[in-house]
Amino acid sequence: MRKKIIAGNWKMNKNLEEGMALASEVVNMVKDEYQGSAEVVLIPPFTHISAVSKIISDASNVFSGAQNCSNHASGAYTGEISTEMLKSAGASYIIIGHSERRQYFGEHNDWLAKKVDAVLGSGLNPIYCCGETLEERESNVHFGVLETQIKEGLFHLNESQIAQVVIAYEPVWAIGTGKTASTAQAQEVHAFLRNLISNQFGSNIANNITIQYGGSVKADNAKELFSAPDIDGALVGGAALQSRSFVDIIKAMA
Ligand code: PEP
């Protein structure tokens, strides 16, 4: 059975004290209230990963992650953070190619492919994001856009490497906008993505790869989204900044 994963991307929010309080609340609430099988991933700013990783260390189903990384291993790259540094701080997952990185920081698929390699090289799991803009969806080119993002970012991997990857489908028009893709729209894309993976890597790998949905996921739409056969969890932004709303999303996953 493939892994279900609910991840909270805190983006550039919360100071250290606030982040530690949020992580503690989530861990305690998950322990008390969640009996399901999903993994929970807290993805704070870099500066908080070490502290958050200590807070979650005795919860077997809660992990930490990072929002980005360098594609370089070490050296004269001022301001960059390597996958080994993130690993030593306790991170298990690293988001690669979030649409905000693509849009505001010019990250392209060829560069992201190198970051995926760096994450895998450190034995960590990339959460590789893909998603179309509103304009691309309205002009009906979204499947082509998604296919290019997946092919250029992931198709150079071998079978054991792709098995470590989590894919997050995040339509850009649904991120932080309050507009969620309908369950039918999301399911259609998730099935398309799984089929792409199947054609390249085989059906066994495709059936086991986790594909998360992201884009204005809230407690009141999570259950329906999670009922779709190809939606294996969520990458959550805004609603992950409060323990109650985030844990209610987790609880929507059986
Ligand atoms: C995200 O940042 O990945 C995201 C999905 O944000 P939000 O849930 O706020 O739309």
PDB file of C-alpha atoms in Angstrom, residues 43-249:
ATOM      1  CA  ILE A  43       8.354  21.891   6.923  1.00  0.00           C
ATOM      2  CA  PRO A  44       9.482  25.030   8.748  1.00  0.00           C
ATOM      3  CA  PRO A  45      12.027  27.647   7.646  1.00  0.00           C
ATOM      4  CA  PHE A  46      15.645  26.372   7.646  1.00  0.00           C
ATOM      5  CA  THR A  47      16.470  28.058  10.948  1.00  0.00           C
ATOM      6  CA  HIS A  48      13.868  25.995  12.817  1.00  0.00           C
ATOM      7  CA  ILE A  49      14.521  22.515  11.413  1.00  0.00           C
ATOM      8  CA  SER A  50      16.897  21.411  14.134  1.00  0.00           C
ATOM      9  CA  ALA A  51      14.610  22.493  16.988  1.00  0.00           C
ATOM     10  CA  VAL A  52      11.485  21.110  15.303  1.00  0.00           C
ATOM     11  CA  SER A  53      13.252  17.793  14.642  1.00  0.00           C
ATOM     12  CA  LYS A  54      14.024  17.443  18.364  1.00  0.00           C
ATOM     13  CA  ILE A  55      10.410  18.206  19.304  1.00  0.00           C
ATOM     14  CA  ILE A  56       9.016  15.534  16.983  1.00  0.00           C
ATOM     15  CA  SER A  57      11.702  12.928  17.712  1.00  0.00           C
ATOM     16  CA  ASP A  58       9.567  10.641  19.867  1.00  0.00           C
ATOM     17  CA  ALA A  59       6.551  10.694  17.525  1.00  0.00           C
ATOM     18  CA  SER A  60       6.979   7.791  15.129  1.00  0.00           C
ATOM     19  CA  ASN A  61       4.651   9.208  12.470  1.00  0.00           C
ATOM     20  CA  VAL A  62       5.874  12.838  12.424  1.00  0.00           C
ATOM     21  CA  PHE A  63       8.890  13.969  10.372  1.00  0.00           C
ATOM     22  CA  SER A  64      10.505  17.259   9.454  1.00  0.00           C
ATOM     23  CA  GLY A  65      11.538  18.714   6.153  1.00  0.00           C
ATOM     24  CA  ALA A  66      12.990  21.703   4.334  1.00  0.00           C
ATOM     25  CA  GLN A  67      11.486  24.022   1.747  1.00  0.00           C
ATOM     26  CA  ASN A  68      14.470  24.122  -0.606  1.00  0.00           C
ATOM     27  CA  CYS A  69      18.146  23.179  -0.854  1.00  0.00           C
ATOM     28  CA  SER A  70      21.237  23.787  -2.930  1.00  0.00           C
ATOM     29  CA  ASN A  71      22.102  21.474  -5.789  1.00  0.00           C
ATOM     30  CA  HIS A  72      25.758  21.750  -4.699  1.00  0.00           C
ATOM     31  CA  ALA A  73      27.284  19.557  -2.008  1.00  0.00           C
ATOM     32  CA  SER A  74      29.452  22.246  -0.368  1.00  0.00           C
ATOM     33  CA  GLY A  75      31.735  25.167  -1.136  1.00  0.00           C
ATOM     34  CA  ALA A  76      31.646  28.859  -2.009  1.00  0.00           C
ATOM     35  CA  TYR A  77      27.894  29.327  -2.490  1.00  0.00           C
ATOM     36  CA  THR A  78      27.048  32.109  -0.069  1.00  0.00           C
ATOM     37  CA  GLY A  79      23.566  31.868   1.354  1.00  0.00           C
ATOM     38  CA  GLU A  80      22.933  28.322   0.167  1.00  0.00           C
ATOM     39  CA  ILE A  81      22.162  25.244   2.280  1.00  0.00           C
ATOM     40  CA  SER A  82      23.199  21.720   1.327  1.00  0.00           C
ATOM     41  CA  THR A  83      21.235  18.515   1.667  1.00  0.00           C
ATOM     42  CA  GLU A  84      23.839  17.131   4.100  1.00  0.00           C
ATOM     43  CA  MET A  85      23.344  20.177   6.336  1.00  0.00           C
ATOM     44  CA  LEU A  86      19.599  19.640   6.260  1.00  0.00           C
ATOM     45  CA  LYS A  87      20.035  15.951   6.987  1.00  0.00           C
ATOM     46  CA  SER A  88      22.275  16.735   9.963  1.00  0.00           C
ATOM     47  CA  ALA A  89      19.591  19.129  11.251  1.00  0.00           C
ATOM     48  CA  GLY A  90      17.069  16.263  11.165  1.00  0.00           C
ATOM     49  CA  ALA A  91      15.192  16.805   7.881  1.00  0.00           C
ATOM     50  CA  SER A  92      13.770  13.753   6.108  1.00  0.00           C
ATOM     51  CA  TYR A  93      11.980  15.469   3.207  1.00  0.00           C
ATOM     52  CA  ILE A  94      12.911  18.428   0.999  1.00  0.00           C
ATOM     53  CA  ILE A  95      10.446  20.309  -1.191  1.00  0.00           C
ATOM     54  CA  ILE A  96      11.860  20.808  -4.684  1.00  0.00           C
ATOM     55  CA  GLY A  97      10.354  23.108  -7.299  1.00  0.00           C
ATOM     56  CA  HIS A  98       7.576  24.735  -5.316  1.00  0.00           C
ATOM     57  CA  SER A  99       5.823  27.141  -7.694  1.00  0.00           C
ATOM     58  CA  GLU A 100       7.005  30.086  -5.566  1.00  0.00           C
ATOM     59  CA  ARG A 101      10.624  28.977  -6.185  1.00  0.00           C
ATOM     60  CA  ARG A 102       9.889  28.564  -9.894  1.00  0.00           C
ATOM     61  CA  GLN A 103       8.070  31.917 -10.136  1.00  0.00           C
ATOM     62  CA  TYR A 104      10.104  34.243  -7.884  1.00  0.00           C
ATOM     63  CA  PHE A 105      13.548  32.655  -7.974  1.00  0.00           C
ATOM     64  CA  GLY A 106      13.722  31.465 -11.590  1.00  0.00           C
ATOM     65  CA  GLU A 107      14.140  27.764 -10.766  1.00  0.00           C
ATOM     66  CA  HIS A 108      13.795  25.714 -13.927  1.00  0.00           C
ATOM     67  CA  ASN A 109      13.347  22.001 -14.482  1.00  0.00           C
ATOM     68  CA  ASP A 110      17.004  21.309 -15.392  1.00  0.00           C
ATOM     69  CA  TRP A 111      18.175  22.958 -12.183  1.00  0.00           C
ATOM     70  CA  LEU A 112      15.467  21.190 -10.177  1.00  0.00           C
ATOM     71  CA  ALA A 113      16.589  17.841 -11.592  1.00  0.00           C
ATOM     72  CA  LYS A 114      20.022  18.516 -10.050  1.00  0.00           C
ATOM     73  CA  LYS A 115      18.416  19.380  -6.718  1.00  0.00           C
ATOM     74  CA  VAL A 116      16.440  16.122  -6.831  1.00  0.00           C
ATOM     75  CA  ASP A 117      19.754  14.317  -7.349  1.00  0.00           C
ATOM     76  CA  ALA A 118      21.302  16.126  -4.378  1.00  0.00           C
ATOM     77  CA  VAL A 119      18.388  15.184  -2.109  1.00  0.00           C
ATOM     78  CA  LEU A 120      18.510  11.534  -3.161  1.00  0.00           C
ATOM     79  CA  GLY A 121      22.298  11.519  -2.848  1.00  0.00           C
ATOM     80  CA  SER A 122      21.886  12.358   0.842  1.00  0.00           C
ATOM     81  CA  GLY A 123      19.358   9.588   1.316  1.00  0.00           C
ATOM     82  CA  LEU A 124      16.460  12.025   1.797  1.00  0.00           C
ATOM     83  CA  ASN A 125      13.087  12.197   0.047  1.00  0.00           C
ATOM     84  CA  PRO A 126      12.301  14.961  -2.436  1.00  0.00           C
ATOM     85  CA  ILE A 127       8.757  16.304  -2.590  1.00  0.00           C
ATOM     86  CA  TYR A 128       8.817  17.351  -6.242  1.00  0.00           C
ATOM     87  CA  CYS A 129       6.180  19.980  -7.053  1.00  0.00           C
ATOM     88  CA  CYS A 130       4.470  20.454 -10.372  1.00  0.00           C
ATOM     89  CA  GLY A 131       1.514  22.560 -11.380  1.00  0.00           C
ATOM     90  CA  GLU A 132       0.076  24.774 -14.076  1.00  0.00           C
ATOM     91  CA  THR A 133      -0.872  28.448 -13.999  1.00  0.00           C
ATOM     92  CA  LEU A 134      -4.449  29.627 -14.517  1.00  0.00           C
ATOM     93  CA  GLU A 135      -3.547  30.839 -18.003  1.00  0.00           C
ATOM     94  CA  GLU A 136      -2.135  27.421 -18.904  1.00  0.00           C
ATOM     95  CA  ARG A 137      -5.260  25.659 -17.636  1.00  0.00           C
ATOM     96  CA  GLU A 138      -7.597  28.064 -19.409  1.00  0.00           C
ATOM     97  CA  SER A 139      -5.732  27.592 -22.676  1.00  0.00           C
ATOM     98  CA  ASN A 140      -5.870  23.824 -22.158  1.00  0.00           C
ATOM     99  CA  VAL A 141      -2.103  23.265 -22.256  1.00  0.00           C
ATOM    100  CA  HIS A 142      -1.861  22.128 -18.619  1.00  0.00           C
ATOM    101  CA  PHE A 143      -1.273  18.447 -19.338  1.00  0.00           C
ATOM    102  CA  GLY A 144       1.665  19.330 -21.593  1.00  0.00           C
ATOM    103  CA  VAL A 145       3.108  21.677 -18.960  1.00  0.00           C
ATOM    104  CA  LEU A 146       2.844  19.016 -16.246  1.00  0.00           C
ATOM    105  CA  GLU A 147       4.354  16.377 -18.496  1.00  0.00           C
ATOM    106  CA  THR A 148       7.377  18.592 -19.203  1.00  0.00           C
ATOM    107  CA  GLN A 149       7.852  19.357 -15.495  1.00  0.00           C
ATOM    108  CA  ILE A 150       7.760  15.663 -14.612  1.00  0.00           C
ATOM    109  CA  LYS A 151       9.908  14.474 -17.533  1.00  0.00           C
ATOM    110  CA  GLU A 152      12.608  17.118 -17.125  1.00  0.00           C
ATOM    111  CA  GLY A 153      12.700  16.914 -13.335  1.00  0.00           C
ATOM    112  CA  LEU A 154      12.407  13.178 -12.750  1.00  0.00           C
ATOM    113  CA  PHE A 155      12.804  10.983 -15.827  1.00  0.00           C
ATOM    114  CA  HIS A 156      16.595  10.789 -15.552  1.00  0.00           C
ATOM    115  CA  LEU A 157      16.242   8.800 -12.302  1.00  0.00           C
ATOM    116  CA  ASN A 158      16.575   5.048 -12.030  1.00  0.00           C
ATOM    117  CA  GLU A 159      13.902   2.827 -10.467  1.00  0.00           C
ATOM    118  CA  SER A 160      15.307   2.771  -6.962  1.00  0.00           C
ATOM    119  CA  GLN A 161      15.671   6.572  -7.019  1.00  0.00           C
ATOM    120  CA  ILE A 162      12.154   7.361  -8.283  1.00  0.00           C
ATOM    121  CA  ALA A 163      10.787   5.090  -5.556  1.00  0.00           C
ATOM    122  CA  GLN A 164      12.073   7.631  -2.977  1.00  0.00           C
ATOM    123  CA  VAL A 165      10.286  10.587  -4.631  1.00  0.00           C
ATOM    124  CA  VAL A 166       6.987  12.125  -3.550  1.00  0.00           C
ATOM    125  CA  ILE A 167       5.147  14.164  -6.184  1.00  0.00           C
ATOM    126  CA  ALA A 168       2.992  17.143  -5.207  1.00  0.00           C
ATOM    127  CA  TYR A 169       0.469  18.415  -7.740  1.00  0.00           C
ATOM    128  CA  GLU A 170      -0.085  22.060  -6.903  1.00  0.00           C
ATOM    129  CA  PRO A 171      -2.038  24.067  -9.457  1.00  0.00           C
ATOM    130  CA  VAL A 172      -0.576  27.565  -9.153  1.00  0.00           C
ATOM    131  CA  TRP A 173      -4.047  29.113  -9.376  1.00  0.00           C
ATOM    132  CA  ALA A 174      -5.086  27.259  -6.216  1.00  0.00           C
ATOM    133  CA  ILE A 175      -2.115  28.137  -3.988  1.00  0.00           C
ATOM    134  CA  GLY A 176      -2.966  30.652  -1.300  1.00  0.00           C
ATOM    135  CA  THR A 177      -5.978  31.849  -3.294  1.00  0.00           C
ATOM    136  CA  GLY A 178      -8.765  30.034  -1.466  1.00  0.00           C
ATOM    137  CA  LYS A 179      -9.650  28.359  -4.808  1.00  0.00           C
ATOM    138  CA  THR A 180      -9.257  24.601  -4.555  1.00  0.00           C
ATOM    139  CA  ALA A 181      -9.224  22.342  -7.580  1.00  0.00           C
ATOM    140  CA  SER A 182     -12.385  20.262  -7.532  1.00  0.00           C
ATOM    141  CA  THR A 183     -11.848  16.665  -6.512  1.00  0.00           C
ATOM    142  CA  ALA A 184     -12.574  15.644 -10.117  1.00  0.00           C
ATOM    143  CA  GLN A 185     -10.001  18.110 -11.495  1.00  0.00           C
ATOM    144  CA  ALA A 186      -7.344  16.976  -9.025  1.00  0.00           C
ATOM    145  CA  GLN A 187      -8.088  13.275  -9.540  1.00  0.00           C
ATOM    146  CA  GLU A 188      -7.868  13.707 -13.324  1.00  0.00           C
ATOM    147  CA  VAL A 189      -4.375  15.212 -13.020  1.00  0.00           C
ATOM    148  CA  HIS A 190      -3.198  12.706 -10.392  1.00  0.00           C
ATOM    149  CA  ALA A 191      -4.250   9.805 -12.633  1.00  0.00           C
ATOM    150  CA  PHE A 192      -2.456  11.481 -15.546  1.00  0.00           C
ATOM    151  CA  LEU A 193       0.738  11.884 -13.472  1.00  0.00           C
ATOM    152  CA  ARG A 194       0.595   8.284 -12.255  1.00  0.00           C
ATOM    153  CA  ASN A 195       0.205   7.151 -15.847  1.00  0.00           C
ATOM    154  CA  LEU A 196       3.294   9.161 -16.881  1.00  0.00           C
ATOM    155  CA  ILE A 197       5.280   7.468 -14.111  1.00  0.00           C
ATOM    156  CA  SER A 198       3.902   4.085 -15.160  1.00  0.00           C
ATOM    157  CA  ASN A 199       4.933   4.568 -18.796  1.00  0.00           C
ATOM    158  CA  GLN A 200       8.472   5.484 -17.816  1.00  0.00           C
ATOM    159  CA  PHE A 201       9.128   3.320 -14.738  1.00  0.00           C
ATOM    160  CA  GLY A 202       6.471   0.603 -14.799  1.00  0.00           C
ATOM    161  CA  SER A 203       3.154   0.060 -13.076  1.00  0.00           C
ATOM    162  CA  ASN A 204       4.577  -1.262  -9.818  1.00  0.00           C
ATOM    163  CA  ILE A 205       6.495   1.946  -9.148  1.00  0.00           C
ATOM    164  CA  ALA A 206       3.569   4.084 -10.327  1.00  0.00           C
ATOM    165  CA  ASN A 207       1.163   2.294  -7.985  1.00  0.00           C
ATOM    166  CA  ASN A 208       3.481   2.880  -5.046  1.00  0.00           C
ATOM    167  CA  ILE A 209       4.451   6.512  -5.606  1.00  0.00           C
ATOM    168  CA  THR A 210       2.789   9.047  -3.305  1.00  0.00           C
ATOM    169  CA  ILE A 211       1.103  11.920  -5.144  1.00  0.00           C
ATOM    170  CA  GLN A 212      -0.033  14.745  -2.882  1.00  0.00           C
ATOM    171  CA  TYR A 213      -2.473  17.503  -3.796  1.00  0.00           C
ATOM    172  CA  GLY A 214      -1.724  21.081  -2.759  1.00  0.00           C
ATOM    173  CA  GLY A 215      -3.693  24.281  -3.159  1.00  0.00           C
ATOM    174  CA  SER A 216      -5.939  25.777  -0.493  1.00  0.00           C
ATOM    175  CA  VAL A 217      -6.512  22.463   1.278  1.00  0.00           C
ATOM    176  CA  LYS A 218      -8.610  23.035   4.398  1.00  0.00           C
ATOM    177  CA  ALA A 219     -10.314  20.807   6.930  1.00  0.00           C
ATOM    178  CA  ASP A 220     -13.628  21.225   5.129  1.00  0.00           C
ATOM    179  CA  ASN A 221     -12.419  20.107   1.683  1.00  0.00           C
ATOM    180  CA  ALA A 222      -9.745  17.573   2.714  1.00  0.00           C
ATOM    181  CA  LYS A 223     -12.011  14.574   3.236  1.00  0.00           C
ATOM    182  CA  GLU A 224     -13.502  14.794  -0.218  1.00  0.00           C
ATOM    183  CA  LEU A 225     -10.116  15.304  -1.886  1.00  0.00           C
ATOM    184  CA  PHE A 226      -8.674  12.338   0.030  1.00  0.00           C
ATOM    185  CA  SER A 227     -11.542  10.118  -1.117  1.00  0.00           C
ATOM    186  CA  ALA A 228     -10.181  10.222  -4.697  1.00  0.00           C
ATOM    187  CA  PRO A 229      -8.247   7.061  -5.554  1.00  0.00           C
ATOM    188  CA  ASP A 230      -5.065   8.779  -6.758  1.00  0.00           C
ATOM    189  CA  ILE A 231      -4.801  11.518  -4.104  1.00  0.00           C
ATOM    190  CA  ASP A 232      -2.409  10.292  -1.419  1.00  0.00           C
ATOM    191  CA  GLY A 233      -2.305  13.256   0.921  1.00  0.00           C
ATOM    192  CA  ALA A 234      -1.723  16.972   0.855  1.00  0.00           C
ATOM    193  CA  LEU A 235       0.923  19.653   0.825  1.00  0.00           C
ATOM    194  CA  VAL A 236      -0.669  22.354   2.951  1.00  0.00           C
ATOM    195  CA  GLY A 237       0.366  26.014   3.192  1.00  0.00           C
ATOM    196  CA  GLY A 238      -1.880  28.477   5.021  1.00  0.00           C
ATOM    197  CA  ALA A 239      -3.861  25.924   7.000  1.00  0.00           C
ATOM    198  CA  ALA A 240      -0.627  24.391   8.361  1.00  0.00           C
ATOM    199  CA  LEU A 241       0.164  27.551  10.317  1.00  0.00           C
ATOM    200  CA  GLN A 242      -2.338  26.716  13.047  1.00  0.00           C
ATOM    201  CA  SER A 243      -2.288  23.401  14.873  1.00  0.00           C
ATOM    202  CA  ARG A 244      -6.073  22.963  14.934  1.00  0.00           C
ATOM    203  CA  SER A 245      -6.638  23.487  11.229  1.00  0.00           C
ATOM    204  CA  PHE A 246      -3.602  21.357  10.282  1.00  0.00           C
ATOM    205  CA  VAL A 247      -4.490  18.460  12.572  1.00  0.00           C
ATOM    206  CA  ASP A 248      -8.089  18.526  11.323  1.00  0.00           C
ATOM    207  CA  ILE A 249      -6.718  18.028   7.782  1.00  0.00           C
TER     208      ILE A 249
END
